[in-house]
Short mmCIF file of C-alpha atoms in Angstrom, two decimals:
data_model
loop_
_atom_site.label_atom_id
_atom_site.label_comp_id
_atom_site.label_asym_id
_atom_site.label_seq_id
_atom_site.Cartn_x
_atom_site.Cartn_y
_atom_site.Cartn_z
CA UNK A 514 10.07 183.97 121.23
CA UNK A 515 13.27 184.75 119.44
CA UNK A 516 16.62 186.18 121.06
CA UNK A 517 15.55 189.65 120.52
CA UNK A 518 12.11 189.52 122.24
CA UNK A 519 13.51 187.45 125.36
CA UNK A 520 15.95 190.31 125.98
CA UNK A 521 13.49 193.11 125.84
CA UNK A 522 11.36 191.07 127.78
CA UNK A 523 14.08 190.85 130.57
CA UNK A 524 15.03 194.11 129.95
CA UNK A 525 10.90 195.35 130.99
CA UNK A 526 11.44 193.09 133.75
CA UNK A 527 14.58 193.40 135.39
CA UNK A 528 13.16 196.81 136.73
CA UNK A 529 12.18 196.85 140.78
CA UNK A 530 9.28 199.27 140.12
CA UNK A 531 8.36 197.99 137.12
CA UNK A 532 8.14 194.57 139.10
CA UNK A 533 6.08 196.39 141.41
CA UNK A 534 3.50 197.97 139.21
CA UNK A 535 2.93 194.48 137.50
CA UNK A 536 2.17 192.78 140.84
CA UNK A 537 -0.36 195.29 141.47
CA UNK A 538 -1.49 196.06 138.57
CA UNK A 539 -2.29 191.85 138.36
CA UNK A 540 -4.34 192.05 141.37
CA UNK A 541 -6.46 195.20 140.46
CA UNK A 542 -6.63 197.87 137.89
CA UNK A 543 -5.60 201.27 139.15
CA UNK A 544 -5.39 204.53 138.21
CA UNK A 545 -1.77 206.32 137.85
CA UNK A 546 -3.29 208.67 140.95
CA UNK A 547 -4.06 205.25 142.71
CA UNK A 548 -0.49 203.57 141.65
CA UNK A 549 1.34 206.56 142.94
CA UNK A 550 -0.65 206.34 146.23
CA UNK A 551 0.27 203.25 146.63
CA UNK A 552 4.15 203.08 145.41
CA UNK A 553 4.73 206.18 147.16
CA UNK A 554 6.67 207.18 144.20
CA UNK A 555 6.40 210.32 141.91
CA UNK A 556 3.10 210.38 139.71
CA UNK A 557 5.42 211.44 136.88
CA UNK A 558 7.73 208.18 137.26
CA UNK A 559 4.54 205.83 137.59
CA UNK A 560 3.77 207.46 133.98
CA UNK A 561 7.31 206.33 132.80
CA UNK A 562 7.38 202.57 133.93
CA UNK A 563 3.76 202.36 132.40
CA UNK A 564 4.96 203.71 128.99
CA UNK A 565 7.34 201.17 129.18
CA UNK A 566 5.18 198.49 130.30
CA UNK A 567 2.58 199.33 127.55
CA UNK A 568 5.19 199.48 124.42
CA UNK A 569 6.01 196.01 125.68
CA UNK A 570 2.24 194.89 125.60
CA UNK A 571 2.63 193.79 129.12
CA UNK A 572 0.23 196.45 130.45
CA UNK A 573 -3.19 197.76 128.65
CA UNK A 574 -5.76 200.55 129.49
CA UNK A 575 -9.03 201.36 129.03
CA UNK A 576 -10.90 205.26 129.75
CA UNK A 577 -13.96 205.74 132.27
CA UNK A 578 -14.67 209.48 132.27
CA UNK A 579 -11.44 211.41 132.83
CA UNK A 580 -9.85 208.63 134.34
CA UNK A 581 -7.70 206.01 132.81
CA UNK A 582 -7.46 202.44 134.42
CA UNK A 583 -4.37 200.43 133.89
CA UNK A 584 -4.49 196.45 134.81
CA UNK A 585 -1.71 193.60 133.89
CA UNK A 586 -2.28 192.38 130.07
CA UNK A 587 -1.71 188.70 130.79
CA UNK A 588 -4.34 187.43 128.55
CA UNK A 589 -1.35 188.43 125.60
CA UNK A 590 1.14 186.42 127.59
CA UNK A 591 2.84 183.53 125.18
CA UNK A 592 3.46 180.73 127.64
CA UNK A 593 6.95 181.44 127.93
CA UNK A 594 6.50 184.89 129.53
CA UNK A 595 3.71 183.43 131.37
CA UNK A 596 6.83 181.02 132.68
CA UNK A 597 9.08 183.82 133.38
CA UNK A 598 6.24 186.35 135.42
CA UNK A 599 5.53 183.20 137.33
CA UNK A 600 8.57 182.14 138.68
CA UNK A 601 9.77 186.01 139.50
CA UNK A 602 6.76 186.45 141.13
CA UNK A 603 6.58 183.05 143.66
CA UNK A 604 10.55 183.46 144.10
CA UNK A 605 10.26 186.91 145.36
CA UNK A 606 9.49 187.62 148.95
CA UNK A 607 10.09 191.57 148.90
CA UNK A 608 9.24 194.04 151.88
CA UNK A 609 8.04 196.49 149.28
CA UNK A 610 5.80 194.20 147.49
CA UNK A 611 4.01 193.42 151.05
CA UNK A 612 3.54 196.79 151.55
CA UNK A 613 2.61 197.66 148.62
CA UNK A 614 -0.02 195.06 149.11
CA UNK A 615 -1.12 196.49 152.37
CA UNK A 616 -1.38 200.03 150.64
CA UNK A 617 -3.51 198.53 147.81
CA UNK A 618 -6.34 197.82 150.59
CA UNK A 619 -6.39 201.17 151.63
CA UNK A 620 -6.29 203.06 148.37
CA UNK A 621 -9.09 200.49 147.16
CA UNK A 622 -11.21 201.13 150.02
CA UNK A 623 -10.66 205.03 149.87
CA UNK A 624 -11.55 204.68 146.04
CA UNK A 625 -15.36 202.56 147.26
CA UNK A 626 -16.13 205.81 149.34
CA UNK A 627 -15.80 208.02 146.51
CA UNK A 628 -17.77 206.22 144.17
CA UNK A 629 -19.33 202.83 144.59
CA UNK A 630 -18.16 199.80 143.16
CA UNK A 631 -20.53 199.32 139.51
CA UNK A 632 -19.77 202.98 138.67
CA UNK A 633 -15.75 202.18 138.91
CA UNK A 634 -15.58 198.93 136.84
CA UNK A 635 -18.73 200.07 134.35
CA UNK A 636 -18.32 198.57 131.09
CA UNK A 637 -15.50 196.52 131.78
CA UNK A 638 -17.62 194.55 134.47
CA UNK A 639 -16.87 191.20 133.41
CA UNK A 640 -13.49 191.34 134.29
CA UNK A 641 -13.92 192.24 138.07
CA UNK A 642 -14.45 190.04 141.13
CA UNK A 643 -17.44 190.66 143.20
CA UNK A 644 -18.45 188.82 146.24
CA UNK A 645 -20.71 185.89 144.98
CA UNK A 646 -20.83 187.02 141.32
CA UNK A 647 -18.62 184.45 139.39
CA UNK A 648 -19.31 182.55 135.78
CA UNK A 649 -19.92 179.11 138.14
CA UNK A 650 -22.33 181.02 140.33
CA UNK A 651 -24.31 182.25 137.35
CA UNK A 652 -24.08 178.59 136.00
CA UNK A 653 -25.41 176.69 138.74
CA UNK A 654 -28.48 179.24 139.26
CA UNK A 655 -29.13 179.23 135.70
CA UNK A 656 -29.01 175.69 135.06
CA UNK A 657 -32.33 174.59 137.49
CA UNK A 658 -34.45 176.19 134.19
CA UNK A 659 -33.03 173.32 132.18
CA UNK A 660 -34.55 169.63 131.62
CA UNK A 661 -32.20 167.73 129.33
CA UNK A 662 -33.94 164.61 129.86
CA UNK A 663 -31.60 162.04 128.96
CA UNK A 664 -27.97 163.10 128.02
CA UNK A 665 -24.42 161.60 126.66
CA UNK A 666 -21.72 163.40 127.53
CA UNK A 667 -19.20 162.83 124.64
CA UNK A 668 -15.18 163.24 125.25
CA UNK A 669 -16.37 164.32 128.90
CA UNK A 670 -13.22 164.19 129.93
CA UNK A 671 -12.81 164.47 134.19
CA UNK A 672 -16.88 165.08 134.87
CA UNK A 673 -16.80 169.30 135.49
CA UNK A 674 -19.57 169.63 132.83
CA UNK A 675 -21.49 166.34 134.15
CA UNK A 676 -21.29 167.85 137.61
CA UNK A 677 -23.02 170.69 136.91
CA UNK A 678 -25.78 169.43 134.64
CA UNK A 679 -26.18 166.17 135.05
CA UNK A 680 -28.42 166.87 138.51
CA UNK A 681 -30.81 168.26 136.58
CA UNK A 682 -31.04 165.31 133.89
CA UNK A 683 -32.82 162.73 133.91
CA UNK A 684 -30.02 160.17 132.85
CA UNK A 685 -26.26 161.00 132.35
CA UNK A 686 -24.00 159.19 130.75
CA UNK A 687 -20.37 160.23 130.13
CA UNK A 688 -18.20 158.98 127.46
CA UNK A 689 -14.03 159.32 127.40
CA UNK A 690 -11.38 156.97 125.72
CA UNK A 691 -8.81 157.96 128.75
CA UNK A 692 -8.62 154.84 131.26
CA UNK A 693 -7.14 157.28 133.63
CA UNK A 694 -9.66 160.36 133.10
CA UNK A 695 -12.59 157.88 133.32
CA UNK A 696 -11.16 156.98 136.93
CA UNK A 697 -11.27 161.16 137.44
CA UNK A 698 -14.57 161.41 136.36
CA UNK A 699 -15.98 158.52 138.11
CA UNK A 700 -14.74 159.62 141.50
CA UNK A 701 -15.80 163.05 140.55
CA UNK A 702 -19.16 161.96 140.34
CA UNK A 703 -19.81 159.01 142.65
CA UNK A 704 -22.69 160.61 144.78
CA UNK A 705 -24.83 160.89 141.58
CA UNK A 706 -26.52 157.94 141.19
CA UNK A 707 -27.86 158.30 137.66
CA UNK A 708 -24.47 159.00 136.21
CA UNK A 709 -22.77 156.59 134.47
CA UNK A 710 -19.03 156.82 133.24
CA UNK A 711 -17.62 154.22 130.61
CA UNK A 712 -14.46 153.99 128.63
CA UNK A 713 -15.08 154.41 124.50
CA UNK A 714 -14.63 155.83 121.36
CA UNK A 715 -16.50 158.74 119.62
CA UNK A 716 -16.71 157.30 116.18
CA UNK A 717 -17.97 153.63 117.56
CA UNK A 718 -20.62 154.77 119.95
CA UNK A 719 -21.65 151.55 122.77
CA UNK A 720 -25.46 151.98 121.81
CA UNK A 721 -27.44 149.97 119.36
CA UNK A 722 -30.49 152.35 119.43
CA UNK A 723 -31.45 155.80 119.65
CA UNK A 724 -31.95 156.98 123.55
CA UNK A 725 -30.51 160.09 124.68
CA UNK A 726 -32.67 163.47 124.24
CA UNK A 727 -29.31 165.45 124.21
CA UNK A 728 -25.57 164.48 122.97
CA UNK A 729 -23.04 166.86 124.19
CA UNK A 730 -19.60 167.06 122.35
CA UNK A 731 -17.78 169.98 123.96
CA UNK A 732 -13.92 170.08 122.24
CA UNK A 733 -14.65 166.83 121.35
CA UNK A 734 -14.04 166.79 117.67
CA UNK A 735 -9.93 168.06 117.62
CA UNK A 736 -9.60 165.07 119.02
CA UNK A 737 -11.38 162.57 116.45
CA UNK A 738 -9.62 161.37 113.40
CA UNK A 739 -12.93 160.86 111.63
CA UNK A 740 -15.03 164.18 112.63
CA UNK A 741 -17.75 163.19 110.28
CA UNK A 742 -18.15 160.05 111.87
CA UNK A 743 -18.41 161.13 115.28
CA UNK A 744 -20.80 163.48 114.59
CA UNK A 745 -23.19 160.79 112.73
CA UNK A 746 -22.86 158.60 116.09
CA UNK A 747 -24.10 161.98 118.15
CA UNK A 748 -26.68 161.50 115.64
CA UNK A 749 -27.70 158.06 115.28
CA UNK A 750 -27.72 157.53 119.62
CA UNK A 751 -30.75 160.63 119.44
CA UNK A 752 -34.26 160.25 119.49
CA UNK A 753 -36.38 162.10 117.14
CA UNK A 754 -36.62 166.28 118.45
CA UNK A 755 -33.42 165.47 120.25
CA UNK A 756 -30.21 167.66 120.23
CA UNK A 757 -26.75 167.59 119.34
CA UNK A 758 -24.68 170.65 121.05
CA UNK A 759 -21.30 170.97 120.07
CA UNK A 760 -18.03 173.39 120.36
CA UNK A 761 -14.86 173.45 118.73
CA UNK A 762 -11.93 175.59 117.59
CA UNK A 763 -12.42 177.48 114.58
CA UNK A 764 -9.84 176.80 111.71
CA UNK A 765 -6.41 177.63 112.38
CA UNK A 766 -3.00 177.11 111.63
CA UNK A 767 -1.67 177.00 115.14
CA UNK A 768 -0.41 173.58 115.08
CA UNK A 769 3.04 173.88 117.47
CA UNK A 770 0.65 175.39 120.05
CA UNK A 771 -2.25 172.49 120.18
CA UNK A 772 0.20 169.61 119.40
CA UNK A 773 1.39 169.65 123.32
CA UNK A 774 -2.52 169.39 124.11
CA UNK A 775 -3.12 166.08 121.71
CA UNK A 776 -5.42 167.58 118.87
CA UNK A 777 -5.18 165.61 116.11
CA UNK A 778 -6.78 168.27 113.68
CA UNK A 779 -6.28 172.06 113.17
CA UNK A 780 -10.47 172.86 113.82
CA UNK A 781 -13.03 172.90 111.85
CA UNK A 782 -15.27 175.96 109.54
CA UNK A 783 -18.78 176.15 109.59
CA UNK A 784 -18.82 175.21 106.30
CA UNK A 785 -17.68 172.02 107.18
CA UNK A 786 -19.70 171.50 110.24
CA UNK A 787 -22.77 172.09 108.84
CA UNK A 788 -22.27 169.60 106.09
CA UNK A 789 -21.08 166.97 108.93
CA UNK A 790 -24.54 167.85 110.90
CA UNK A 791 -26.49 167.49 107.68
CA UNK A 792 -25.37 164.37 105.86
CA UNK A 793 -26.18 162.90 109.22
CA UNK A 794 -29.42 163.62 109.32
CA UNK A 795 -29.58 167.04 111.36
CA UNK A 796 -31.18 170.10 111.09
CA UNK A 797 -28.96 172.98 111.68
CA UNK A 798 -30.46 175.57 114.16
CA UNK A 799 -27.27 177.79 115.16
CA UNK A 800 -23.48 177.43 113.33
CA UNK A 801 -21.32 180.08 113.95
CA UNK A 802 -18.50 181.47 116.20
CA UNK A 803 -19.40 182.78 119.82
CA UNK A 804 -15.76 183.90 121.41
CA UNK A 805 -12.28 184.68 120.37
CA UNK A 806 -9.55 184.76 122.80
CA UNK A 807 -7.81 188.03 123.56
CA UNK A 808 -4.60 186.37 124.14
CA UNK A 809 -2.65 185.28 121.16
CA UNK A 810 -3.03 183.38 118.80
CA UNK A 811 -6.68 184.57 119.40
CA UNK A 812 -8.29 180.91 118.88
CA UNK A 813 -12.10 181.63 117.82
CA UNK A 814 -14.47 179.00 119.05
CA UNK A 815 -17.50 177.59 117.27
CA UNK A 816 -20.74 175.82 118.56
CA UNK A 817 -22.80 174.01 116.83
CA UNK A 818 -26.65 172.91 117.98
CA UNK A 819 -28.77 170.76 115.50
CA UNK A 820 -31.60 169.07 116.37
CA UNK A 821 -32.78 165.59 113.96
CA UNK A 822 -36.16 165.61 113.06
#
């Protein structure tokens, strides 16, 4: 951020209510109605500070009937206003912002009698917490219908993939070239039995024949100086019908913001890994992007499943 945006930034933020209306609005998304309830101020003034808060991107709304719902935009957050929101909101211990959170229960619960809970978050579902309906929730009772047989885990970094797959394998073996993450891992997954974590290298795989029935290599390849190689060790450690599965950013030019994260490339096009996946000896079932972020720089992710023959 240059000079100019930090000082409208602190400008949007060195408002009280404005304060206010972000702390709430980060919690739930509310109405102007259901903000004015809860502020006790003026519905007209609530209309102001959101103005305000929109034109500086940090709030967003969407429309559900008549109504218009207004929640914190901190998916566009750079990491320096990330910084900033985070330290004024853990060094502020404000009567009003208690009460305001006390108020929120009530207007929330008032809003669930007058309509119930799928009608007020419809189409925008995904975004909403619901008791026992979360992405790891859907995971793990999704995952039983899967038999991977025998899998490497490439670049598995601390074992959260391996924990929730490898139960349902048959073998599991996990693969990182970080002494200290291996450690993670391996304490991570010490009560599974058919797990295996070892220290190496992408591009010089530690098997001398193919036996794995599924090679996983999630965000593995910003991190491997010779992508093409890595990928033909996925492929060489397979038996026949089995199946690389692989994500990655998309192209970019986002360097200053990956650097800090150790990539040592700027992604990959499909054009390029589907030419990786074939000169290895795969055949190329799905190549193409499946998300883009909503916060910037909007880095598009690509997966890549191939199965050798």
């Amino acid at each position: 951020m240059d000079l100019d945006a930090w000082s409208a930034c602190l400008r949007v933020l060195a408002d009280p209510t404005r304060v206010r209306l972000l702390a709430l609005l980060e919690r739930e998304e509310l109405t102007v109605a259901e903000l004015s309830a809860v502020t006790r101020l003026a519905q007209p003034r609530v209309s102001t500070h959101l103005a305000k808060l929109k034109e500086a991107d940090l709030v967003r709304d969407r429309r559900a009937g008549v109504s218009a719902y207004y929640r914190f935009n901190e998916d566009n957050l750079e990491a320096a206003e990330r910084a900033l929101w985070d330290a004024l909101r853990s060094g502020t211990d404000d009567p009003l912002l208690r009460q305001d959170a006390d108020r929120l229960t009530e207007v929330l619960a008032s809003r669930s009698a007058d309509q119930n809970w799928a009608d007020s978050v419809a189409g925008d579902m995904e975004r909403h917490y619901s008791p026992g309906r979360t992405w790891e929730a859907l995971a793990r009772a999704a995952l039983p219908m899967l038999a991977p047989g025998d899998v490497l885990d490439v670049a598995s970094g601390d074992g959260v993939l391996a924990e929730l797959l490898a139960p349902h394998a048959k073998r599991y073996i996990c693969i990182d070239s970080s002494s200290k993450v291996v450690l993670a891992a391996s304490e991570r997954l010490r009560k599974l039995d058919h797990v295996e974590v070892r220290e190496g290298d992408m591009q010089q795989l530690p098997f001398d024949k193919p036996q794995f029935d599924l090679v996983l290599m999630m965000h593995a390849l910003t991190y491997a100086e010779k992508p093409a190689l890595a990928i033909a060790e996925a492929a060489r450690v397979l038996r026949r019908n089995g199946q690389l599965l692989l994500t990655c950013l998309a192209k970019h030019e986002h360097k200053a913001a990956v650097t800090p994260y150790g990539h040592v490339n700027l992604g990959f096009s499909e054009k390029e890994l589907r030419k990786y996946a074939e000169k290895a000896g795969l055949t190329v079932q799905v190549c193409e992007v499946v998300t883009r972020e909503k916060r910037p720089p909007h880095f598009e992710v690509l997966t890549l499943l191939a199965r050798k023959a």
